[in-house]
Amino acid sequence: MRRRLALTAAVAALATTLAATPTLAQQGGEQVLNLYSARHYQTDEALYDGFTRATGIRINRLDGDDNGILSRLKSEGAASPADVVLLVDAARLWRAEQDGLFQPVRSATLEQRIPSTLRSDDAGQGPQWFGISTRARVIVYDKARLQPAQVDTYAKLADPALKGLLCTRSGSHPYNLSLFGSMLERNGPEVTEQWLRGLVANMARPPKGGDTDQIRAVASGECGVAITNSYYLARLMRSSKPEDRTVVERVGVVFPDQAGAGTHVNVAGMAMARHAKNRDAALRFMEYLAGDAAQIYFADGNNEWPAVPAVQTKNPALMALGDFRREAVPVSAIGRNQVAVQQMLDRVGYR
Ligand code: FE
């Protein structure tokens, strides 16, 4: 009897300790993690359930688009319940880092799993964000009008031979800011600004729409060549809709710069929120996302490649596209260059 009392007291003391531990949010006695996600695909459910099964930590998810999540984090400030943030594109991740919305994370697991070119700079306390999947910015072209050799480098998109044929979304969209930031890193300011001028001179129409709209416009004949993130093309390749099949039959795809610096690659990434209340759970979740099974799930949810090099995609569309040479430019540099790139876009009139 006395022993049982002592045990009960010990359990009570432990419970008190847990309740007083600021890193553990108690909701009906269960540990939770608050995730702000700009990623929402069907397969994400299985991904998050897997984490809860393995750890007992329940995930509260707040879905939004990238801009909505960023403005919410800013307005919530120190009161924000966000623990982990998922965003897409180095341009946005870098911007959020500059705005002080993240905190550095020191994790041997993450540093070993995620290549240094796919995470932010380490200013001494660890990177502030880590890529979890990769996407390539590829060129699609009208097979009836152009040969792949005419469009197999980013530089050729500014060739006067392509006058009136090029379509892109807005120059200042993060996907383009990042591509142009990569070109600035590779080629320097003079060559890059001249190249951007050439792109503007080759436009078939003023920039508008998203990447999928550019692919469709190539298939319809309105444009001869366009730039798109790889997953929009992969999504069309996996579609069974007849209109999508037609689009895929009409367009060719090239991974640019295979004989040179490689194709521009960007990331979807994760970060620990600046004011995370559940830091231990946040770190466990981030390390979980770098695990083999989670890498496959996460990448496949949006037809992307895993960020961890040893994990091979089983996505049929990506396997059909095949292996390619990736650029070596770090995503941190690409993010940083977007300010200079935006100034160039203003000068050359790339809307
Ligand atoms: Fe996208």
mmCIF file of C-alpha atoms and ligand atoms in Angstrom:
data_model
loop_
_atom_site.group_PDB
_atom_site.id
_atom_site.type_symbol
_atom_site.label_atom_id
_atom_site.label_comp_id
_atom_site.label_asym_id
_atom_site.label_seq_id
_atom_site.Cartn_x
_atom_site.Cartn_y
_atom_site.Cartn_z
ATOM 1 C CA MET A 1 0.000 0.000 0.000
ATOM 2 C CA ARG A 2 2.750 2.369 0.949
ATOM 3 C CA ARG A 3 4.696 1.399 -2.169
ATOM 4 C CA ARG A 4 1.704 2.131 -4.387
ATOM 5 C CA LEU A 5 1.272 5.515 -2.772
ATOM 6 C CA ALA A 6 4.921 6.306 -3.390
ATOM 7 C CA LEU A 7 4.560 5.235 -6.996
ATOM 8 C CA THR A 8 1.474 7.375 -7.441
ATOM 9 C CA ALA A 9 3.346 10.322 -5.985
ATOM 10 C CA ALA A 10 6.206 9.713 -8.390
ATOM 11 C CA VAL A 11 3.838 9.587 -11.337
ATOM 12 C CA ALA A 12 2.177 12.788 -10.139
ATOM 13 C CA ALA A 13 5.565 14.459 -9.808
ATOM 14 C CA LEU A 14 6.484 13.330 -13.313
ATOM 15 C CA ALA A 15 3.213 14.657 -14.670
ATOM 16 C CA THR A 16 3.890 17.985 -12.984
ATOM 17 C CA THR A 17 7.350 18.095 -14.519
ATOM 18 C CA LEU A 18 5.941 17.367 -17.973
ATOM 19 C CA ALA A 19 3.275 20.029 -17.594
ATOM 20 C CA ALA A 20 5.896 22.534 -16.538
ATOM 21 C CA THR A 21 8.226 21.722 -19.423
ATOM 22 C CA PRO A 22 7.726 24.558 -21.887
ATOM 23 C CA THR A 23 8.763 22.461 -24.882
ATOM 24 C CA LEU A 24 5.804 20.152 -24.485
ATOM 25 C CA ALA A 25 2.395 21.535 -25.339
ATOM 26 C CA GLN A 26 -0.251 19.689 -23.429
ATOM 27 C CA GLN A 27 -3.586 19.235 -25.078
ATOM 28 C CA GLY A 28 -5.553 16.726 -23.084
ATOM 29 C CA GLY A 29 -2.203 15.275 -22.015
ATOM 30 C CA GLU A 30 -0.948 14.665 -25.528
ATOM 31 C CA GLN A 31 2.027 16.264 -27.165
ATOM 32 C CA VAL A 32 1.348 18.352 -30.241
ATOM 33 C CA LEU A 33 3.217 20.021 -33.069
ATOM 34 C CA ASN A 34 1.859 23.062 -34.902
ATOM 35 C CA LEU A 35 2.689 22.943 -38.585
ATOM 36 C CA TYR A 36 2.159 25.853 -40.978
ATOM 37 C CA SER A 37 2.219 24.317 -44.432
ATOM 38 C CA ALA A 38 2.178 25.746 -47.931
ATOM 39 C CA ARG A 39 2.126 22.133 -49.131
ATOM 40 C CA HIS A 40 -1.097 20.169 -49.203
ATOM 41 C CA TYR A 41 -1.438 16.990 -51.169
ATOM 42 C CA GLN A 42 -3.427 13.828 -50.549
ATOM 43 C CA THR A 43 -0.351 11.795 -49.666
ATOM 44 C CA ASP A 44 0.584 14.281 -46.926
ATOM 45 C CA GLU A 45 -2.017 12.696 -44.625
ATOM 46 C CA ALA A 46 -0.201 9.362 -44.623
ATOM 47 C CA LEU A 47 3.082 11.204 -44.117
ATOM 48 C CA TYR A 48 1.858 13.030 -41.015
ATOM 49 C CA ASP A 49 0.025 9.999 -39.636
ATOM 50 C CA GLY A 50 3.302 8.087 -39.843
ATOM 51 C CA PHE A 51 4.970 10.665 -37.607
ATOM 52 C CA THR A 52 2.158 10.536 -35.047
ATOM 53 C CA ARG A 53 2.283 6.720 -34.986
ATOM 54 C CA ALA A 54 6.039 6.728 -34.476
ATOM 55 C CA THR A 55 6.199 9.457 -31.838
ATOM 56 C CA GLY A 56 2.748 9.931 -30.306
ATOM 57 C CA ILE A 57 2.980 13.598 -31.273
ATOM 58 C CA ARG A 58 -0.186 14.898 -32.886
ATOM 59 C CA ILE A 59 0.151 17.386 -35.741
ATOM 60 C CA ASN A 60 -2.089 20.459 -35.892
ATOM 61 C CA ARG A 61 -1.868 21.643 -39.444
ATOM 62 C CA LEU A 62 -2.631 25.077 -40.758
ATOM 63 C CA ASP A 63 -2.674 25.064 -44.559
ATOM 64 C CA GLY A 64 -2.262 28.204 -46.577
ATOM 65 C CA ASP A 65 -0.462 29.556 -49.589
ATOM 66 C CA ASP A 66 3.099 30.789 -49.146
ATOM 67 C CA ASN A 67 2.201 34.466 -48.912
ATOM 68 C CA GLY A 68 -0.665 33.802 -46.491
ATOM 69 C CA ILE A 69 1.602 31.826 -44.177
ATOM 70 C CA LEU A 70 4.327 34.474 -44.260
ATOM 71 C CA SER A 71 1.956 37.330 -43.446
ATOM 72 C CA ARG A 72 0.330 35.283 -40.704
ATOM 73 C CA LEU A 73 3.710 34.535 -39.087
ATOM 74 C CA LYS A 74 4.571 38.225 -39.218
ATOM 75 C CA SER A 75 1.309 39.419 -37.696
ATOM 76 C CA GLU A 76 1.337 36.752 -34.959
ATOM 77 C CA GLY A 77 4.882 37.621 -33.895
ATOM 78 C CA ALA A 78 6.007 36.083 -30.611
ATOM 79 C CA ALA A 79 2.482 34.792 -29.945
ATOM 80 C CA SER A 80 2.600 32.534 -33.023
ATOM 81 C CA PRO A 81 1.806 28.881 -32.251
ATOM 82 C CA ALA A 82 3.803 27.776 -35.325
ATOM 83 C CA ASP A 83 6.562 25.239 -34.627
ATOM 84 C CA VAL A 84 7.524 24.096 -38.134
ATOM 85 C CA VAL A 85 6.972 25.968 -41.400
ATOM 86 C CA LEU A 86 6.901 24.400 -44.872
ATOM 87 C CA LEU A 87 7.371 26.733 -47.854
ATOM 88 C CA VAL A 88 8.282 26.292 -51.500
ATOM 89 C CA ASP A 89 11.130 27.951 -53.381
ATOM 90 C CA ALA A 90 14.453 29.299 -52.145
ATOM 91 C CA ALA A 91 13.335 32.850 -52.966
ATOM 92 C CA ARG A 92 10.548 32.636 -50.380
ATOM 93 C CA LEU A 93 12.575 30.689 -47.821
ATOM 94 C CA TRP A 94 15.377 33.239 -48.029
ATOM 95 C CA ARG A 95 12.891 36.120 -47.696
ATOM 96 C CA ALA A 96 11.343 34.533 -44.585
ATOM 97 C CA GLU A 97 14.816 34.054 -43.112
ATOM 98 C CA GLN A 98 15.589 37.756 -43.727
ATOM 99 C CA ASP A 99 12.306 38.713 -42.092
ATOM 100 C CA GLY A 100 13.375 36.869 -38.930
ATOM 101 C CA LEU A 101 10.609 34.269 -39.089
ATOM 102 C CA PHE A 102 12.887 31.236 -38.564
ATOM 103 C CA GLN A 103 15.540 30.131 -36.093
ATOM 104 C CA PRO A 104 18.751 28.196 -36.708
ATOM 105 C CA VAL A 105 18.654 24.445 -36.176
ATOM 106 C CA ARG A 106 21.657 22.342 -35.217
ATOM 107 C CA SER A 107 21.065 18.721 -36.179
ATOM 108 C CA ALA A 108 23.719 16.188 -37.131
ATOM 109 C CA THR A 109 21.007 14.132 -38.836
ATOM 110 C CA LEU A 110 19.818 16.993 -41.047
ATOM 111 C CA GLU A 111 23.330 18.119 -41.892
ATOM 112 C CA GLN A 112 24.282 14.599 -42.846
ATOM 113 C CA ARG A 113 21.102 13.912 -44.862
ATOM 114 C CA ILE A 114 20.421 17.224 -46.648
ATOM 115 C CA PRO A 115 23.225 18.350 -49.028
ATOM 116 C CA SER A 116 24.794 21.696 -48.103
ATOM 117 C CA THR A 117 23.729 23.178 -51.473
ATOM 118 C CA LEU A 118 20.082 22.483 -50.560
ATOM 119 C CA ARG A 119 19.960 24.361 -47.257
ATOM 120 C CA SER A 120 20.560 27.893 -46.030
ATOM 121 C CA ASP A 121 23.907 29.219 -44.903
ATOM 122 C CA ASP A 122 25.162 28.245 -41.484
ATOM 123 C CA ALA A 123 26.090 31.431 -39.643
ATOM 124 C CA GLY A 124 27.411 29.443 -36.682
ATOM 125 C CA GLN A 125 24.301 28.078 -34.983
ATOM 126 C CA GLY A 126 23.105 25.884 -37.829
ATOM 127 C CA PRO A 127 21.117 26.503 -41.026
ATOM 128 C CA GLN A 128 17.770 28.296 -40.799
ATOM 129 C CA TRP A 129 16.062 26.160 -43.450
ATOM 130 C CA PHE A 130 16.518 22.846 -45.205
ATOM 131 C CA GLY A 131 15.320 21.612 -48.601
ATOM 132 C CA ILE A 132 13.149 18.501 -48.407
ATOM 133 C CA SER A 133 12.363 17.940 -52.073
ATOM 134 C CA THR A 134 13.756 19.255 -55.336
ATOM 135 C CA ARG A 135 12.244 20.497 -58.570
ATOM 136 C CA ALA A 136 13.950 21.457 -61.831
ATOM 137 C CA ARG A 137 13.147 24.490 -63.982
ATOM 138 C CA VAL A 138 12.919 22.936 -67.430
ATOM 139 C CA ILE A 139 12.234 24.137 -70.984
ATOM 140 C CA VAL A 140 9.235 22.880 -72.958
ATOM 141 C CA TYR A 141 8.905 23.493 -76.692
ATOM 142 C CA ASP A 142 6.576 22.904 -79.611
ATOM 143 C CA LYS A 143 7.880 19.752 -81.294
ATOM 144 C CA ALA A 144 6.232 20.790 -84.575
ATOM 145 C CA ARG A 145 8.190 24.049 -84.777
ATOM 146 C CA LEU A 146 11.492 23.641 -82.928
ATOM 147 C CA GLN A 147 14.319 21.162 -82.535
ATOM 148 C CA PRO A 148 15.631 20.408 -79.029
ATOM 149 C CA ALA A 149 19.089 21.711 -80.017
ATOM 150 C CA GLN A 150 17.539 25.185 -80.477
ATOM 151 C CA VAL A 151 16.381 25.350 -76.851
ATOM 152 C CA ASP A 152 18.799 23.191 -74.861
ATOM 153 C CA THR A 153 20.327 26.010 -72.797
ATOM 154 C CA TYR A 154 18.813 28.888 -70.806
ATOM 155 C CA ALA A 155 21.059 31.224 -72.829
ATOM 156 C CA LYS A 156 19.405 30.188 -76.106
ATOM 157 C CA LEU A 157 16.039 31.475 -74.854
ATOM 158 C CA ALA A 158 17.427 34.966 -75.561
ATOM 159 C CA ASP A 159 18.556 34.012 -79.095
ATOM 160 C CA PRO A 160 16.935 36.319 -81.697
ATOM 161 C CA ALA A 161 16.053 33.148 -83.639
ATOM 162 C CA LEU A 162 13.303 32.596 -81.026
ATOM 163 C CA LYS A 163 11.749 36.045 -81.468
ATOM 164 C CA GLY A 164 8.013 36.017 -80.797
ATOM 165 C CA LEU A 165 8.059 32.459 -79.450
ATOM 166 C CA LEU A 166 8.858 32.636 -75.715
ATOM 167 C CA CYS A 167 6.254 32.444 -72.943
ATOM 168 C CA THR A 168 6.822 32.705 -69.196
ATOM 169 C CA ARG A 169 4.891 33.601 -66.102
ATOM 170 C CA SER A 170 5.680 36.941 -64.422
ATOM 171 C CA GLY A 171 9.401 37.660 -64.164
ATOM 172 C CA SER A 172 9.064 38.538 -60.488
ATOM 173 C CA HIS A 173 7.371 35.282 -59.491
ATOM 174 C CA PRO A 174 9.652 33.459 -57.003
ATOM 175 C CA TYR A 175 10.267 30.578 -59.452
ATOM 176 C CA ASN A 176 11.673 33.019 -62.004
ATOM 177 C CA LEU A 177 13.492 35.178 -59.454
ATOM 178 C CA SER A 178 15.286 32.010 -58.359
ATOM 179 C CA LEU A 179 16.144 30.899 -61.906
ATOM 180 C CA PHE A 180 17.437 34.377 -62.731
ATOM 181 C CA GLY A 181 19.283 34.469 -59.398
ATOM 182 C CA SER A 182 21.040 31.268 -60.418
ATOM 183 C CA MET A 183 22.008 32.803 -63.766
ATOM 184 C CA LEU A 184 23.364 35.855 -61.930
ATOM 185 C CA GLU A 185 25.460 33.575 -59.715
ATOM 186 C CA ARG A 186 26.791 31.678 -62.732
ATOM 187 C CA ASN A 187 27.257 34.444 -65.292
ATOM 188 C CA GLY A 188 27.589 37.748 -63.447
ATOM 189 C CA PRO A 189 25.466 40.918 -63.711
ATOM 190 C CA GLU A 190 26.302 42.135 -67.255
ATOM 191 C CA VAL A 191 25.633 38.824 -68.993
ATOM 192 C CA THR A 192 22.512 38.195 -66.901
ATOM 193 C CA GLU A 193 20.932 41.581 -67.557
ATOM 194 C CA GLN A 194 21.652 41.283 -71.277
ATOM 195 C CA TRP A 195 20.097 37.820 -71.238
ATOM 196 C CA LEU A 196 16.970 39.109 -69.485
ATOM 197 C CA ARG A 197 16.696 41.839 -72.125
ATOM 198 C CA GLY A 198 16.834 39.112 -74.756
ATOM 199 C CA LEU A 199 14.047 37.152 -73.049
ATOM 200 C CA VAL A 200 11.802 40.235 -73.032
ATOM 201 C CA ALA A 201 12.554 40.806 -76.741
ATOM 202 C CA ASN A 202 11.526 37.208 -77.549
ATOM 203 C CA MET A 203 8.154 37.172 -75.750
ATOM 204 C CA ALA A 204 5.180 35.822 -77.676
ATOM 205 C CA ARG A 205 2.883 37.656 -75.267
ATOM 206 C CA PRO A 206 3.169 39.627 -72.025
ATOM 207 C CA PRO A 207 3.949 37.310 -69.081
ATOM 208 C CA LYS A 208 0.789 35.904 -67.513
ATOM 209 C CA GLY A 209 -0.623 32.788 -65.844
ATOM 210 C CA GLY A 210 1.158 29.953 -64.042
ATOM 211 C CA ASP A 211 3.629 27.381 -65.353
ATOM 212 C CA THR A 212 0.898 24.946 -66.475
ATOM 213 C CA ASP A 213 -0.643 27.759 -68.535
ATOM 214 C CA GLN A 214 2.695 28.152 -70.348
ATOM 215 C CA ILE A 215 2.834 24.418 -71.171
ATOM 216 C CA ARG A 216 -0.730 24.497 -72.493
ATOM 217 C CA ALA A 217 0.045 27.601 -74.553
ATOM 218 C CA VAL A 218 2.949 25.764 -76.205
ATOM 219 C CA ALA A 219 0.655 22.845 -77.016
ATOM 220 C CA SER A 220 -1.986 25.168 -78.466
ATOM 221 C CA GLY A 221 0.569 26.922 -80.694
ATOM 222 C CA GLU A 222 0.288 30.311 -79.013
ATOM 223 C CA CYS A 223 3.893 29.950 -77.788
ATOM 224 C CA GLY A 224 6.825 28.039 -79.251
ATOM 225 C CA VAL A 225 8.864 27.610 -76.097
ATOM 226 C CA ALA A 226 8.298 28.119 -72.362
ATOM 227 C CA ILE A 227 9.816 27.618 -68.912
ATOM 228 C CA THR A 228 8.156 25.472 -66.250
ATOM 229 C CA ASN A 229 8.865 23.720 -63.004
ATOM 230 C CA SER A 230 9.230 20.004 -63.653
ATOM 231 C CA TYR A 231 6.317 18.888 -61.449
ATOM 232 C CA TYR A 232 3.722 20.757 -63.540
ATOM 233 C CA LEU A 233 4.843 18.765 -66.557
ATOM 234 C CA ALA A 234 5.008 15.523 -64.540
ATOM 235 C CA ARG A 235 1.446 16.149 -63.332
ATOM 236 C CA LEU A 236 0.236 16.423 -66.935
ATOM 237 C CA MET A 237 2.238 13.291 -67.839
ATOM 238 C CA ARG A 238 0.408 11.358 -65.099
ATOM 239 C CA SER A 239 -3.015 12.714 -65.998
ATOM 240 C CA SER A 240 -5.542 10.461 -67.739
ATOM 241 C CA LYS A 241 -7.615 13.367 -69.082
ATOM 242 C CA PRO A 242 -7.648 13.352 -72.907
ATOM 243 C CA GLU A 243 -6.887 17.107 -73.113
ATOM 244 C CA ASP A 244 -3.792 16.604 -70.930
ATOM 245 C CA ARG A 245 -2.657 13.615 -73.022
ATOM 246 C CA THR A 246 -2.831 15.857 -76.107
ATOM 247 C CA VAL A 247 -0.721 18.535 -74.414
ATOM 248 C CA VAL A 248 1.946 15.998 -73.411
ATOM 249 C CA GLU A 249 2.083 14.552 -76.946
ATOM 250 C CA ARG A 250 2.670 17.963 -78.512
ATOM 251 C CA VAL A 251 5.411 19.355 -76.286
ATOM 252 C CA GLY A 252 9.034 18.314 -75.994
ATOM 253 C CA VAL A 253 11.039 18.821 -72.824
ATOM 254 C CA VAL A 254 14.712 19.543 -72.260
ATOM 255 C CA PHE A 255 16.759 19.747 -69.108
ATOM 256 C CA PRO A 256 18.784 22.885 -69.954
ATOM 257 C CA ASP A 257 22.557 23.247 -69.736
ATOM 258 C CA GLN A 258 23.364 19.529 -69.627
ATOM 259 C CA ALA A 259 26.682 20.186 -71.370
ATOM 260 C CA GLY A 260 27.412 23.136 -69.073
ATOM 261 C CA ALA A 261 26.526 24.197 -65.539
ATOM 262 C CA GLY A 262 23.479 21.946 -65.237
ATOM 263 C CA THR A 263 19.752 22.553 -64.872
ATOM 264 C CA HIS A 264 18.501 25.016 -62.255
ATOM 265 C CA VAL A 265 17.150 23.153 -59.237
ATOM 266 C CA ASN A 266 15.039 24.584 -56.438
ATOM 267 C CA VAL A 267 13.502 23.192 -53.261
ATOM 268 C CA ALA A 268 10.447 22.888 -51.097
ATOM 269 C CA GLY A 269 11.823 23.428 -47.629
ATOM 270 C CA MET A 270 11.249 23.324 -43.909
ATOM 271 C CA ALA A 271 12.249 25.578 -41.041
ATOM 272 C CA MET A 272 11.710 25.867 -37.304
ATOM 273 C CA ALA A 273 9.544 28.898 -36.559
ATOM 274 C CA ARG A 274 11.271 31.717 -34.699
ATOM 275 C CA HIS A 275 8.861 31.488 -31.746
ATOM 276 C CA ALA A 276 8.328 27.702 -31.735
ATOM 277 C CA LYS A 277 6.927 26.558 -28.387
ATOM 278 C CA ASN A 278 7.483 22.831 -29.076
ATOM 279 C CA ARG A 279 11.102 22.830 -30.148
ATOM 280 C CA ASP A 280 11.847 19.174 -29.357
ATOM 281 C CA ALA A 281 8.819 17.983 -31.312
ATOM 282 C CA ALA A 282 9.723 20.366 -34.134
ATOM 283 C CA LEU A 283 13.231 18.955 -34.421
ATOM 284 C CA ARG A 284 11.927 15.381 -34.354
ATOM 285 C CA PHE A 285 9.485 16.220 -37.149
ATOM 286 C CA MET A 286 12.168 17.875 -39.265
ATOM 287 C CA GLU A 287 14.427 14.838 -38.852
ATOM 288 C CA TYR A 288 11.477 12.567 -39.663
ATOM 289 C CA LEU A 289 10.959 14.425 -42.953
ATOM 290 C CA ALA A 290 14.579 13.697 -43.863
ATOM 291 C CA GLY A 291 14.037 9.956 -43.344
ATOM 292 C CA ASP A 292 13.878 7.525 -46.279
ATOM 293 C CA ALA A 293 10.140 6.773 -46.199
ATOM 294 C CA ALA A 294 9.096 10.373 -45.559
ATOM 295 C CA GLN A 295 11.373 11.588 -48.350
ATOM 296 C CA ILE A 296 9.600 9.333 -50.838
ATOM 297 C CA TYR A 297 6.131 10.334 -49.629
ATOM 298 C CA PHE A 298 6.879 14.037 -49.529
ATOM 299 C CA ALA A 299 8.533 14.196 -52.940
ATOM 300 C CA ASP A 300 5.918 12.015 -54.569
ATOM 301 C CA GLY A 301 3.055 14.150 -53.261
ATOM 302 C CA ASN A 302 4.032 16.820 -55.786
ATOM 303 C CA ASN A 303 6.011 14.790 -58.349
ATOM 304 C CA GLU A 304 9.362 16.035 -57.041
ATOM 305 C CA TRP A 305 12.705 14.388 -56.361
ATOM 306 C CA PRO A 306 13.814 13.600 -52.799
ATOM 307 C CA ALA A 307 16.355 16.063 -51.372
ATOM 308 C CA VAL A 308 18.342 13.230 -49.778
ATOM 309 C CA PRO A 309 20.592 11.954 -52.605
ATOM 310 C CA ALA A 310 20.568 8.316 -51.513
ATOM 311 C CA VAL A 311 16.762 8.121 -51.736
ATOM 312 C CA GLN A 312 15.636 7.187 -55.238
ATOM 313 C CA THR A 313 12.295 8.313 -56.650
ATOM 314 C CA LYS A 314 9.829 5.691 -57.805
ATOM 315 C CA ASN A 315 7.639 8.275 -59.522
ATOM 316 C CA PRO A 316 6.820 6.950 -63.037
ATOM 317 C CA ALA A 317 6.763 10.391 -64.700
ATOM 318 C CA LEU A 318 10.108 11.403 -63.179
ATOM 319 C CA MET A 319 11.622 8.048 -64.103
ATOM 320 C CA ALA A 320 10.408 8.624 -67.670
ATOM 321 C CA LEU A 321 12.100 12.047 -67.699
ATOM 322 C CA GLY A 322 15.315 10.357 -66.609
ATOM 323 C CA ASP A 323 18.464 11.453 -64.822
ATOM 324 C CA PHE A 324 19.977 14.860 -65.468
ATOM 325 C CA ARG A 325 22.877 17.044 -64.485
ATOM 326 C CA ARG A 326 21.940 19.484 -61.707
ATOM 327 C CA GLU A 327 23.487 22.868 -61.114
ATOM 328 C CA ALA A 328 25.953 23.195 -58.229
ATOM 329 C CA VAL A 329 24.779 26.702 -57.278
ATOM 330 C CA PRO A 330 23.613 26.659 -53.625
ATOM 331 C CA VAL A 331 19.971 27.584 -53.010
ATOM 332 C CA SER A 332 21.117 30.079 -50.370
ATOM 333 C CA ALA A 333 22.934 32.133 -53.046
ATOM 334 C CA ILE A 334 19.929 31.910 -55.325
ATOM 335 C CA GLY A 335 17.674 33.329 -52.614
ATOM 336 C CA ARG A 336 20.104 36.110 -51.835
ATOM 337 C CA ASN A 337 20.371 37.220 -55.481
ATOM 338 C CA GLN A 338 16.671 37.936 -55.906
ATOM 339 C CA VAL A 339 16.960 41.554 -54.785
ATOM 340 C CA ALA A 340 19.528 42.344 -57.491
ATOM 341 C CA VAL A 341 17.485 40.345 -60.003
ATOM 342 C CA GLN A 342 14.319 42.317 -59.281
ATOM 343 C CA GLN A 343 16.213 45.561 -60.005
ATOM 344 C CA MET A 344 17.358 44.114 -63.344
ATOM 345 C CA LEU A 345 13.800 43.087 -64.215
ATOM 346 C CA ASP A 346 12.623 46.651 -63.573
ATOM 347 C CA ARG A 347 15.366 48.010 -65.832
ATOM 348 C CA VAL A 348 14.668 45.654 -68.735
ATOM 349 C CA GLY A 349 10.878 45.912 -68.414
ATOM 350 C CA TYR A 350 10.253 42.225 -67.586
ATOM 351 C CA ARG A 351 6.905 42.323 -65.803
HETATM 352 FE FE FE B 1 4.293 25.503 -57.916
#
